Short mmCIF file of C-alpha atoms in Angstrom, two decimals:
data_model
loop_
_atom_site.label_atom_id
_atom_site.label_comp_id
_atom_site.label_asym_id
_atom_site.label_seq_id
_atom_site.Cartn_x
_atom_site.Cartn_y
_atom_site.Cartn_z
CA MET A 256 100.23 131.90 101.74
CA ALA A 257 102.02 135.22 101.30
CA PRO A 258 105.84 135.17 101.07
CA LEU A 259 108.00 136.27 103.95
CA VAL A 260 108.90 139.96 103.81
CA SER A 261 111.19 142.15 105.92
CA LEU A 262 110.91 145.73 107.04
CA PRO A 263 112.35 148.30 104.60
CA ILE A 264 116.09 148.79 104.80
CA SER A 265 117.69 152.25 104.71
CA THR A 266 119.15 153.13 101.31
CA SER A 267 122.19 154.55 103.06
CA VAL A 268 123.41 151.06 103.99
CA PRO A 269 126.05 149.72 101.62
CA ALA A 270 124.83 147.18 99.06
CA ARG A 271 126.44 144.11 100.70
CA GLN A 272 125.10 145.05 104.14
CA ALA A 273 121.70 145.68 102.57
CA ALA A 274 121.71 142.14 101.15
CA LEU A 275 122.59 140.68 104.52
CA ALA A 276 120.33 142.88 106.61
CA PRO A 277 117.08 140.91 106.13
CA ARG A 278 118.84 137.66 107.10
CA GLN A 279 120.42 139.27 110.15
CA ALA A 280 117.12 140.84 111.12
CA MET A 281 115.50 137.41 111.05
CA ARG A 282 118.24 135.98 113.27
CA VAL A 283 118.58 138.80 115.74
CA ALA A 284 115.05 140.16 115.89
CA PRO A 285 112.46 137.64 114.71
CA ARG A 286 109.70 140.23 115.32
CA MET A 287 110.94 141.99 112.16
CA ALA A 288 109.75 139.05 109.99
CA PHE A 289 106.20 139.37 108.71
CA ARG A 290 103.69 137.14 106.90
CA ASP A 291 100.31 138.56 105.85
CA ASN A 292 101.24 141.73 107.78
CA LYS A 293 101.44 139.77 111.05
CA PRO A 294 104.73 139.46 112.98
CA ILE A 295 105.85 135.83 113.00
CA GLY A 296 108.07 136.24 116.06
CA GLU A 297 105.20 137.26 118.32
CA THR A 298 103.01 134.37 117.18
CA ARG A 299 105.75 131.79 117.76
CA SER A 300 106.55 133.28 121.17
CA GLU A 301 102.92 132.95 122.23
CA GLU A 302 102.87 129.34 121.06
CA LEU A 303 106.01 128.55 123.01
CA LEU A 304 104.55 130.10 126.17
CA ARG A 305 101.49 127.87 125.84
CA ALA A 306 103.46 124.71 125.11
CA PRO A 307 104.18 122.43 128.11
CA LYS A 308 107.80 122.63 129.19
CA ASP A 309 107.85 119.28 130.99
CA VAL A 310 105.81 116.09 130.75
CA ALA A 311 105.49 113.60 133.58
CA PHE A 312 104.72 110.17 132.10
CA LEU A 313 102.87 107.70 134.29
CA PRO A 314 105.12 105.06 135.90
CA ILE A 315 105.57 101.58 134.41
CA LYS A 316 107.71 98.55 135.15
CA GLU A 317 109.97 97.20 132.43
CA SER A 318 108.44 93.76 132.88
CA GLN A 319 105.00 95.22 132.16
CA VAL A 320 106.21 96.37 128.75
CA SER A 321 107.63 92.92 128.03
CA ARG A 322 104.45 91.12 129.08
CA ALA A 323 102.24 93.56 127.16
CA MET A 324 104.05 92.64 123.93
CA THR A 325 104.73 88.95 124.37
CA SER A 326 101.34 87.97 125.79
CA ARG A 327 99.54 89.51 122.82
CA TYR A 328 101.94 88.09 120.26
CA PHE A 329 101.71 84.55 121.57
CA ARG A 330 97.95 84.89 121.89
CA ASP A 331 97.90 85.79 118.19
CA LEU A 332 100.13 82.83 117.34
CA ASP A 333 97.73 80.56 119.19
CA GLU A 334 94.65 82.06 117.53
CA PHE A 335 96.05 81.98 113.99
CA ALA A 336 97.77 78.56 114.21
CA ASP A 337 94.66 77.30 112.40
CA THR A 338 93.11 79.98 110.23
CA ASP A 339 90.92 80.50 107.19
CA VAL A 340 93.32 82.35 104.89
CA VAL A 341 97.08 82.85 105.03
CA ILE A 342 98.45 85.51 102.70
CA VAL A 343 102.15 85.13 102.04
CA GLY A 344 103.63 88.49 101.10
CA ALA A 345 102.38 91.93 102.14
CA GLY A 346 103.16 93.75 98.91
CA PRO A 347 100.50 95.62 96.93
CA SER A 348 98.63 92.52 95.75
CA GLY A 349 98.80 90.79 99.14
CA LEU A 350 97.55 93.90 100.95
CA ALA A 351 94.77 94.40 98.39
CA CYS A 352 93.74 90.79 98.97
CA ALA A 353 93.74 91.31 102.72
CA TYR A 354 91.73 94.53 102.37
CA GLU A 355 89.08 92.74 100.34
CA LEU A 356 88.89 90.03 103.01
CA THR A 357 88.29 92.63 105.74
CA LYS A 358 84.81 92.94 104.24
CA ARG A 359 84.12 89.44 105.56
CA PRO A 360 84.71 89.73 109.32
CA ASP A 361 83.79 86.06 109.74
CA VAL A 362 86.94 85.08 107.81
CA LYS A 363 90.15 84.91 109.82
CA VAL A 364 93.20 86.16 107.90
CA ALA A 365 96.92 85.94 108.71
CA ILE A 366 99.51 87.82 106.66
CA ILE A 367 103.08 86.51 106.59
CA GLU A 368 105.66 89.12 105.54
CA GLN A 369 109.39 88.37 105.51
CA SER A 370 110.42 92.02 105.78
CA VAL A 371 110.16 94.17 108.89
CA ALA A 372 108.36 96.79 106.78
CA PRO A 373 105.31 95.55 104.86
CA GLY A 374 104.40 97.12 101.53
CA GLY A 375 106.80 95.40 99.16
CA GLY A 376 107.92 97.58 96.27
CA ALA A 377 104.95 99.95 96.50
CA TRP A 378 106.52 102.60 98.73
CA LEU A 379 107.94 104.33 95.63
CA GLY A 380 107.20 104.45 91.92
CA GLY A 381 109.66 103.38 89.24
CA GLN A 382 113.40 103.94 89.70
CA LEU A 383 112.83 105.22 93.25
CA PHE A 384 110.64 108.11 92.05
CA SER A 385 107.82 109.25 94.33
CA ALA A 386 104.72 109.29 92.13
CA MET A 387 102.65 106.17 91.49
CA VAL A 388 100.95 105.52 88.15
CA VAL A 389 97.75 103.47 88.16
CA ARG A 390 96.03 102.60 84.88
CA LYS A 391 92.27 102.68 84.69
CA PRO A 392 90.01 101.00 85.74
CA ALA A 393 92.16 100.27 88.83
CA HIS A 394 91.61 103.88 89.92
CA GLU A 395 88.29 102.65 91.32
CA PHE A 396 90.28 100.91 94.05
CA LEU A 397 91.89 104.25 94.94
CA ASP A 398 88.44 105.84 94.99
CA GLU A 399 87.26 103.24 97.47
CA LEU A 400 90.20 104.12 99.73
CA SER A 401 89.56 107.88 99.24
CA ILE A 402 93.08 108.41 97.89
CA PRO A 403 93.44 111.61 95.82
CA TYR A 404 95.10 111.55 92.41
CA GLU A 405 95.59 113.51 89.20
CA ASP A 406 93.47 112.18 86.33
CA GLU A 407 95.51 111.93 83.13
CA GLY A 408 92.86 110.27 80.98
CA ASN A 409 93.74 106.58 80.65
CA TYR A 410 95.65 106.59 83.91
CA VAL A 411 95.88 108.44 87.20
CA VAL A 412 98.90 109.62 89.19
CA VAL A 413 99.13 109.61 92.98
CA LYS A 414 101.58 112.21 94.27
CA HIS A 415 103.48 109.63 96.35
CA ALA A 416 103.28 105.86 96.28
CA ALA A 417 103.64 105.81 100.07
CA LEU A 418 100.25 107.51 100.34
CA VAL A 419 98.60 104.49 98.73
CA THR A 420 100.59 101.91 100.67
CA SER A 421 100.20 103.59 104.06
CA THR A 422 96.46 104.11 103.57
CA LEU A 423 95.92 100.52 102.43
CA LEU A 424 98.08 99.17 105.25
CA ALA A 425 96.17 101.17 107.86
CA LYS A 426 92.83 99.87 106.56
CA VAL A 427 94.08 96.29 106.73
CA LEU A 428 95.70 96.50 110.17
CA GLU A 429 92.70 98.11 111.86
CA ALA A 430 90.45 95.22 110.82
CA PRO A 431 89.73 92.84 113.73
CA ASN A 432 89.89 89.72 111.54
CA VAL A 433 93.41 90.33 110.18
CA LYS A 434 96.79 89.81 111.84
CA LEU A 435 100.12 90.73 110.27
CA PHE A 436 103.16 88.65 111.22
CA ASN A 437 106.04 90.66 109.80
CA ALA A 438 109.74 89.75 110.02
CA THR A 439 108.42 86.21 109.46
CA ALA A 440 109.27 83.99 106.50
CA ALA A 441 107.19 81.27 104.91
CA GLU A 442 109.92 78.67 104.52
CA ASP A 443 107.77 75.94 103.02
CA LEU A 444 104.24 74.79 102.31
CA ILE A 445 102.11 72.21 104.10
CA VAL A 446 101.02 69.77 101.38
CA LYS A 447 98.59 66.92 102.05
CA GLU A 448 96.53 64.35 100.16
CA ASP A 449 92.76 64.15 100.16
CA ASP A 450 90.74 60.93 100.22
CA THR A 451 91.16 60.51 96.48
CA GLY A 452 94.93 60.92 96.57
CA ASN A 453 95.00 64.44 95.13
CA LYS A 454 97.50 66.87 96.60
CA TYR A 455 96.41 70.16 98.15
CA VAL A 456 98.03 72.97 100.11
CA GLY A 457 96.99 73.04 103.75
CA GLY A 458 99.07 75.85 105.20
CA VAL A 459 102.60 77.25 105.51
CA VAL A 460 105.79 76.54 107.39
CA THR A 461 107.07 79.66 109.16
CA ASN A 462 110.20 80.91 110.86
CA TRP A 463 111.72 84.22 111.89
CA THR A 464 113.21 85.80 108.77
CA LEU A 465 116.60 86.24 110.44
CA VAL A 466 116.61 82.52 111.22
CA ALA A 467 115.52 81.60 107.68
CA LEU A 468 118.39 83.65 106.26
CA ASN A 469 120.98 81.97 108.50
CA HIS A 470 120.25 78.25 108.27
CA ASN A 471 123.64 77.75 106.62
CA THR A 472 125.53 79.49 109.41
CA GLN A 473 123.92 77.91 112.48
CA SER A 474 122.86 74.50 113.72
CA CYS A 475 119.36 73.25 112.92
CA MET A 476 116.63 75.71 113.85
CA ASP A 477 113.29 74.02 113.26
CA PRO A 478 110.30 76.08 112.08
CA ASN A 479 106.71 76.58 113.17
CA VAL A 480 103.52 75.92 111.19
CA MET A 481 100.27 77.66 110.36
CA GLU A 482 97.38 75.64 108.96
CA ALA A 483 94.95 77.34 106.59
CA LYS A 484 91.98 76.44 104.44
CA VAL A 485 93.38 78.67 101.67
CA VAL A 486 96.89 80.01 101.10
CA VAL A 487 97.24 83.10 98.90
CA SER A 488 100.78 83.38 97.56
CA SER A 489 101.75 86.93 96.61
CA THR A 490 105.51 86.91 97.02
CA GLY A 491 106.31 88.82 93.84
CA HIS A 492 108.59 87.98 90.94
CA ASP A 493 111.85 86.10 91.27
CA GLY A 494 114.36 87.53 93.72
CA PRO A 495 116.19 86.68 96.97
CA MET A 496 112.89 85.72 98.65
CA GLY A 497 110.54 86.25 95.71
CA ALA A 498 108.24 83.77 93.95
CA THR A 499 108.80 81.31 96.79
CA GLY A 500 105.38 79.69 96.44
CA VAL A 501 105.66 78.67 92.79
CA LYS A 502 109.33 77.74 93.19
CA ARG A 503 108.37 75.24 95.87
CA LEU A 504 105.47 73.87 93.82
CA GLU A 505 107.86 73.42 90.89
CA LYS A 506 110.34 71.47 93.01
CA LEU A 507 107.55 69.26 94.30
CA GLY A 508 106.41 68.55 90.75
CA LEU A 509 102.98 70.05 91.42
CA VAL A 510 103.28 72.59 88.57
CA PRO A 511 105.20 72.42 85.28
CA ALA A 512 108.62 74.01 84.98
CA CYS A 513 108.30 77.75 85.55
CA PRO A 514 109.54 79.80 82.57
CA GLY A 515 109.99 82.91 84.69
CA MET A 516 108.91 86.47 84.10
CA TYR A 517 109.12 87.72 80.51
CA ALA A 518 110.46 91.10 79.34
CA LEU A 519 108.53 94.31 79.95
CA ASP A 520 105.32 95.08 78.04
CA MET A 521 102.93 97.23 80.08
CA ASN A 522 99.93 96.90 77.77
CA THR A 523 100.08 93.10 77.77
CA ALA A 524 101.36 92.47 81.27
CA GLU A 525 98.65 93.94 83.50
CA ASP A 526 95.76 92.27 81.68
CA ARG A 527 97.49 88.88 81.85
CA ILE A 528 98.37 89.18 85.54
CA VAL A 529 94.73 89.78 86.46
CA SER A 530 93.39 87.23 83.99
CA ASN A 531 95.74 84.49 85.24
CA THR A 532 95.19 85.12 88.95
CA ARG A 533 93.79 81.77 90.02
CA GLU A 534 93.81 78.75 92.30
CA ILE A 535 96.91 77.08 90.89
CA ILE A 536 96.45 73.87 92.87
CA PRO A 537 93.73 73.08 95.42
CA GLY A 538 94.21 75.24 98.50
CA MET A 539 96.63 77.74 96.94
CA VAL A 540 95.76 80.93 95.06
CA LEU A 541 98.38 82.84 93.10
CA CYS A 542 98.27 86.62 92.58
CA GLY A 543 100.44 89.61 91.72
CA MET A 544 103.79 89.32 90.00
CA GLU A 545 104.22 85.73 91.16
CA VAL A 546 101.74 84.85 88.40
CA SER A 547 104.31 85.96 85.81
CA GLU A 548 106.87 83.46 87.12
CA VAL A 549 104.70 80.42 86.49
CA ASP A 550 103.10 81.68 83.26
CA GLY A 551 105.98 83.56 81.63
CA ALA A 552 103.86 86.73 81.53
CA PRO A 553 105.62 90.02 80.79
CA ARG A 554 106.56 92.40 83.56
CA MET A 555 104.71 95.72 83.60
CA GLY A 556 107.30 97.88 85.33
CA PRO A 557 106.25 100.96 87.30
CA THR A 558 102.47 100.79 86.91
CA PHE A 559 100.56 99.28 89.80
CA GLY A 560 96.91 98.80 88.85
CA ALA A 561 97.16 95.09 88.14
CA MET A 562 98.68 94.45 91.56
CA TYR A 563 95.64 95.79 93.36
CA VAL A 564 93.04 94.23 91.05
CA SER A 565 94.85 90.88 91.12
CA GLY A 566 94.80 90.94 94.92
CA GLN A 567 91.08 91.72 94.94
CA LYS A 568 90.44 88.84 92.56
CA ALA A 569 92.52 86.48 94.70
CA ALA A 570 90.38 87.38 97.73
CA ARG A 571 87.20 86.55 95.83
CA ILE A 572 88.63 83.22 94.69
CA ALA A 573 89.61 82.43 98.29
CA LEU A 574 86.12 83.31 99.53
CA GLU A 575 84.52 81.11 96.87
CA ALA A 576 86.68 78.19 98.04
CA LEU A 577 85.84 78.84 101.71
CA ASP A 578 82.12 79.12 101.00
CA ALA A 579 82.18 75.94 98.91
CA ASP A 580 83.92 74.04 101.74
CA ALA A 581 81.42 75.40 104.27
CA ALA A 582 78.54 74.29 102.04
CA LYS A 583 80.01 70.77 101.84
CA VAL A 584 80.32 70.61 105.62
CA LYS A 585 76.69 71.67 106.06
CA GLN A 586 75.58 69.16 103.47
CA GLY A 587 77.48 66.41 105.27
CA GLN A 588 75.96 67.40 108.61
CA LYS A 589 72.47 67.28 107.13
CA ALA A 590 73.17 63.86 105.67
CA MET A 591 74.32 62.60 109.08
CA VAL A 592 71.20 63.97 110.77
CA ALA A 593 68.99 62.39 108.13
CA ALA A 594 70.73 59.05 108.57
#
């Protein structure tokens, strides 16, 4: 696009007035500003003439707005009270997991996110910078989402991390089999015993985040529950509400003492996060930076590839567990028919 230019100014005008003249011309007479030899003022005036001056919105009752929101929300609560997969944490790994599960529309997925805004720490790169660095081969995930990037050889750079997060979030939210419950905290796990006495995770205990943060200031505010065949815990590394899944398992004695996340080593960290993404106890899959808390894996800092690949792997592990359970049910039904 050609730069803005002004009409020639008379050489008889003093130097200071000459310097100010283009600016004054733009303010007083916008038709004197040109781009590509076309007067900007005329074009903008025509656009303003075509633009509607007033808009008459259709009428609505305030109660209709209230019912439109609450009826749908409580319908979702009812539908997802018993679901296939609950993902706790809508950061990069949790959203990548959810995205992978959108490819199986027969699987019902609920995402629990304690913040109002999902996305975790993936709205910016390191130290609040805009660009996001993704090491190969995780760029294939960006290719699948049609996200542009600059190829730097062993890694790629997306111009703004928010481009990745917003694109991924949109793909997840438009899927009919996924529901996001944000501003909602997973306060605890549902833990049960099977017929052989082995413990397994059977869902999560939920509450409004504002309630969860104020239990010490108010009287008892009991939670709600959400049963699930598989819980994927992707709550990130230790923090105010981070690593909540493994912390709870540690307190219950279901995993050894957690050493916590080790110091930064990018080249070691990302491989280990993906490699150690797993079903940590029956019914609960661990992914993303929460893996580092239970394994003592290094942190990788501002490079995000492992988050997305770990989430994808967690989804596949969850699907394997769901398919195995479905096969057992079918086998049991056949046995009953045969008997």
